[in-house]
Amino acid sequence: VQKTFCSELDAFQFDSCNDGDSLTSNDRINENCECIGEQVNEADFCETALNITPTAGLTVDPLSFNEEGDGYLAVYSGVEQCAGNNNQRDTWFKFEALSTTMIIGAKGKVNYNPVIEVFDSCGGERLACKNSSDEEGGREIVVMDECIVGQIYLFRVYQKNSFGKRFDVDVSF
C-alpha cells in the first residue's frame, strides 16, 4: 500500500500524529490527511493499569515514570479528576493490598505537581484524592487504613495544572 504525503502535516498517511485532544489516543493521519485519534474508553485504563508490587516500609528506590517516554504515552482517561482543570493526562496503577494499612506515594520531578486518586475497583468509588503540596516537585502520600487484604486497588497519578512529565511512585505497607 502506497502512502500519500500530506504536505500540510509534513507527514505521510497513517503516520503517528498529535491531534491535540487529550480525550483521544493512538492518533494517526487518515486517508484524508487529517490527524484523528481514537476515543478513550475508561475500561481500557483498568485493563492496562500498571501493576505495582508493594514493599514493606518506606520505599528507598521508587519507580520512575515519564508520561511521554519509555514506550508509554499517558493520555487523559476521561474519568473526572478531583483536582486541577480536569483534563490532565493520567497514569493508572494497580496493586494488591498486603495489609490493612497501605501507603501510596508520588513525588513530582521538574515542573510536576502530583495528584493521587485511589479507587476501590475499576469504575468504582473514589476512596482518596490527595494534592496538599500544591507545588511543583512536591510529594503526596495517601495512607489507607481500612484496606481489605487481597483486594486489588487502582490509583492514578496526574499533574495539577503544571507542565512536567516525570514523577516517582511507590506503594508500601
Coordinates of C-alpha atoms in Angstrom, one line a residue:
V1 CA 0.0 0.0 0.0
Q2 CA 1.4 3.3 -1.1
K3 CA 1.2 6.1 1.5
T4 CA 0.4 9.6 0.3
F5 CA 2.4 12.5 1.6
C6 CA 0.3 15.1 3.5
S7 CA 2.2 18.3 2.9
E8 CA 0.0 20.3 5.4
L9 CA 1.1 17.9 8.2
D10 CA 4.6 17.3 6.8
A11 CA 4.0 13.6 7.2
F12 CA 2.5 10.5 5.4
Q13 CA -0.9 9.0 5.7
F14 CA -1.2 6.6 8.6
D15 CA 1.8 8.0 10.4
S16 CA 1.5 8.9 14.1
C17 CA 0.5 12.4 15.0
N18 CA -0.9 14.5 17.8
D19 CA -4.5 15.7 17.3
G20 CA -4.3 18.0 20.4
D21 CA -7.3 16.2 22.0
S22 CA -6.5 14.8 25.5
L23 CA -9.6 12.6 25.2
T24 CA -8.1 10.5 22.3
S25 CA -5.2 8.1 21.9
N26 CA -3.4 6.3 19.0
D27 CA -3.6 9.5 16.9
R28 CA -2.9 8.7 13.2
I29 CA -3.1 10.7 9.9
N30 CA -6.1 9.3 8.0
E31 CA -6.7 8.8 4.2
N32 CA -8.0 12.5 4.1
C33 CA -4.7 13.8 5.6
E34 CA -6.4 14.6 8.9
C35 CA -4.9 13.8 12.3
I36 CA -7.6 11.8 14.1
G37 CA -7.4 9.9 17.4
E38 CA -9.5 7.1 18.9
Q39 CA -11.8 8.0 21.7
V40 CA -10.6 6.7 25.1
N41 CA -12.6 4.1 26.9
E42 CA -12.4 4.1 30.7
A43 CA -12.3 0.3 30.9
D44 CA -9.1 0.3 28.9
F45 CA -7.3 2.1 31.7
C46 CA -8.5 -0.5 34.2
E47 CA -7.2 -3.3 32.0
T48 CA -3.9 -1.7 31.3
A49 CA -3.2 -0.2 34.7
L50 CA 0.5 -0.8 35.6
N51 CA 0.9 -3.4 38.4
I52 CA 3.0 -2.3 41.4
T53 CA 4.2 -4.8 44.0
P54 CA 4.0 -3.2 47.4
T55 CA 7.2 -3.2 49.6
A56 CA 7.5 -3.4 53.3
G57 CA 8.3 0.0 54.9
L58 CA 9.2 3.2 53.0
T59 CA 10.5 2.7 49.5
V60 CA 14.1 3.7 49.1
D61 CA 14.0 3.2 45.3
P62 CA 10.6 4.4 43.9
L63 CA 9.5 3.6 40.3
S64 CA 10.1 6.5 37.9
F65 CA 7.7 7.3 35.1
N66 CA 7.7 9.7 32.1
E67 CA 4.3 10.4 30.7
E68 CA 5.8 10.6 27.2
G69 CA 8.7 8.2 27.2
D70 CA 10.0 4.7 27.7
G71 CA 7.3 3.2 25.4
Y72 CA 4.5 4.8 27.4
L73 CA 2.2 7.7 26.5
A74 CA -0.2 8.9 29.1
V75 CA -3.5 10.4 27.9
Y76 CA -6.5 11.8 29.8
S77 CA -8.7 8.8 30.6
G78 CA -11.9 10.8 30.7
V79 CA -12.5 10.0 34.4
E80 CA -13.4 13.2 36.3
Q81 CA -10.4 14.5 38.2
C82 CA -10.7 15.8 41.8
A83 CA -8.0 18.5 41.4
G84 CA -6.8 20.8 38.7
N85 CA -8.6 21.7 35.5
N86 CA -10.0 18.1 34.8
N87 CA -8.2 17.2 31.6
Q88 CA -4.7 16.2 32.7
R89 CA -3.0 13.1 31.4
D90 CA -3.3 10.4 34.0
T91 CA -1.2 7.2 34.6
W92 CA -3.1 4.3 36.1
F93 CA -1.6 1.7 38.5
K94 CA -3.0 -1.2 40.5
F95 CA -1.8 -3.1 43.5
E96 CA -2.9 -5.9 45.7
A97 CA -3.4 -4.9 49.4
L98 CA -0.9 -6.9 51.5
S99 CA -2.0 -5.3 54.8
T100 CA -5.0 -3.4 56.2
T101 CA -2.8 -0.3 56.0
M102 CA -1.3 0.6 52.6
I103 CA 0.7 3.8 51.8
I104 CA 0.8 5.3 48.3
G105 CA 3.3 7.9 47.4
A106 CA 4.0 10.1 44.4
K107 CA 6.7 12.7 44.0
G108 CA 6.9 15.1 41.1
K109 CA 10.1 15.9 39.3
V110 CA 10.8 19.2 37.5
N111 CA 7.5 21.1 36.9
Y112 CA 5.2 18.3 38.1
N113 CA 2.7 18.9 40.9
P114 CA 1.3 15.4 41.5
V115 CA -2.3 14.4 42.4
I116 CA -3.1 10.9 43.7
E117 CA -6.5 9.4 43.4
V118 CA -7.3 5.9 44.8
F119 CA -10.3 3.7 43.7
D120 CA -11.7 0.5 45.2
S121 CA -12.2 -1.0 41.7
C122 CA -12.5 -0.2 38.0
G123 CA -15.2 2.4 37.7
G124 CA -15.7 2.1 41.4
E125 CA -15.8 4.5 44.3
R126 CA -13.0 7.1 44.7
L127 CA -11.5 6.4 48.1
A128 CA -8.9 9.2 48.2
C129 CA -7.8 12.4 46.5
K130 CA -4.6 14.0 47.6
N131 CA -2.9 17.2 46.4
S132 CA -1.9 19.0 49.6
S133 CA 1.6 20.1 48.5
D134 CA 0.3 22.3 45.7
E135 CA 3.9 22.9 44.5
E136 CA 5.9 21.5 41.6
G137 CA 8.2 18.7 42.6
G138 CA 6.1 18.1 45.8
R139 CA 5.4 14.8 47.4
E140 CA 2.0 13.4 48.1
I141 CA 1.2 10.5 50.4
V142 CA -2.1 8.7 50.9
V143 CA -2.4 6.4 53.9
M144 CA -5.3 3.9 53.6
D145 CA -6.2 2.4 56.9
E146 CA -9.1 0.1 56.1
C147 CA -7.8 -2.0 53.1
I148 CA -9.1 -5.5 52.5
V149 CA -6.1 -7.8 52.3
G150 CA -6.0 -9.5 48.9
Q151 CA -8.2 -6.8 47.2
I152 CA -6.9 -5.1 44.1
Y153 CA -7.0 -1.3 44.3
L154 CA -6.4 1.1 41.5
F155 CA -4.9 4.6 41.7
R156 CA -3.8 7.2 39.2
V157 CA -1.3 10.0 39.3
Y158 CA -1.6 13.2 37.3
Q159 CA -0.3 16.7 37.4
K160 CA -2.4 19.6 38.7
N161 CA -2.2 22.5 36.3
S162 CA 1.5 22.1 35.6
F163 CA 3.6 21.1 32.6
G164 CA 6.1 18.4 33.8
K165 CA 6.0 14.8 32.6
R166 CA 8.1 12.9 35.2
F167 CA 7.2 11.5 38.6
D168 CA 8.1 8.8 41.0
V169 CA 5.6 6.5 42.6
D170 CA 5.7 3.8 45.3
V171 CA 3.3 1.6 47.3
S172 CA 4.2 0.2 50.7
F173 CA 2.7 -1.4 53.8

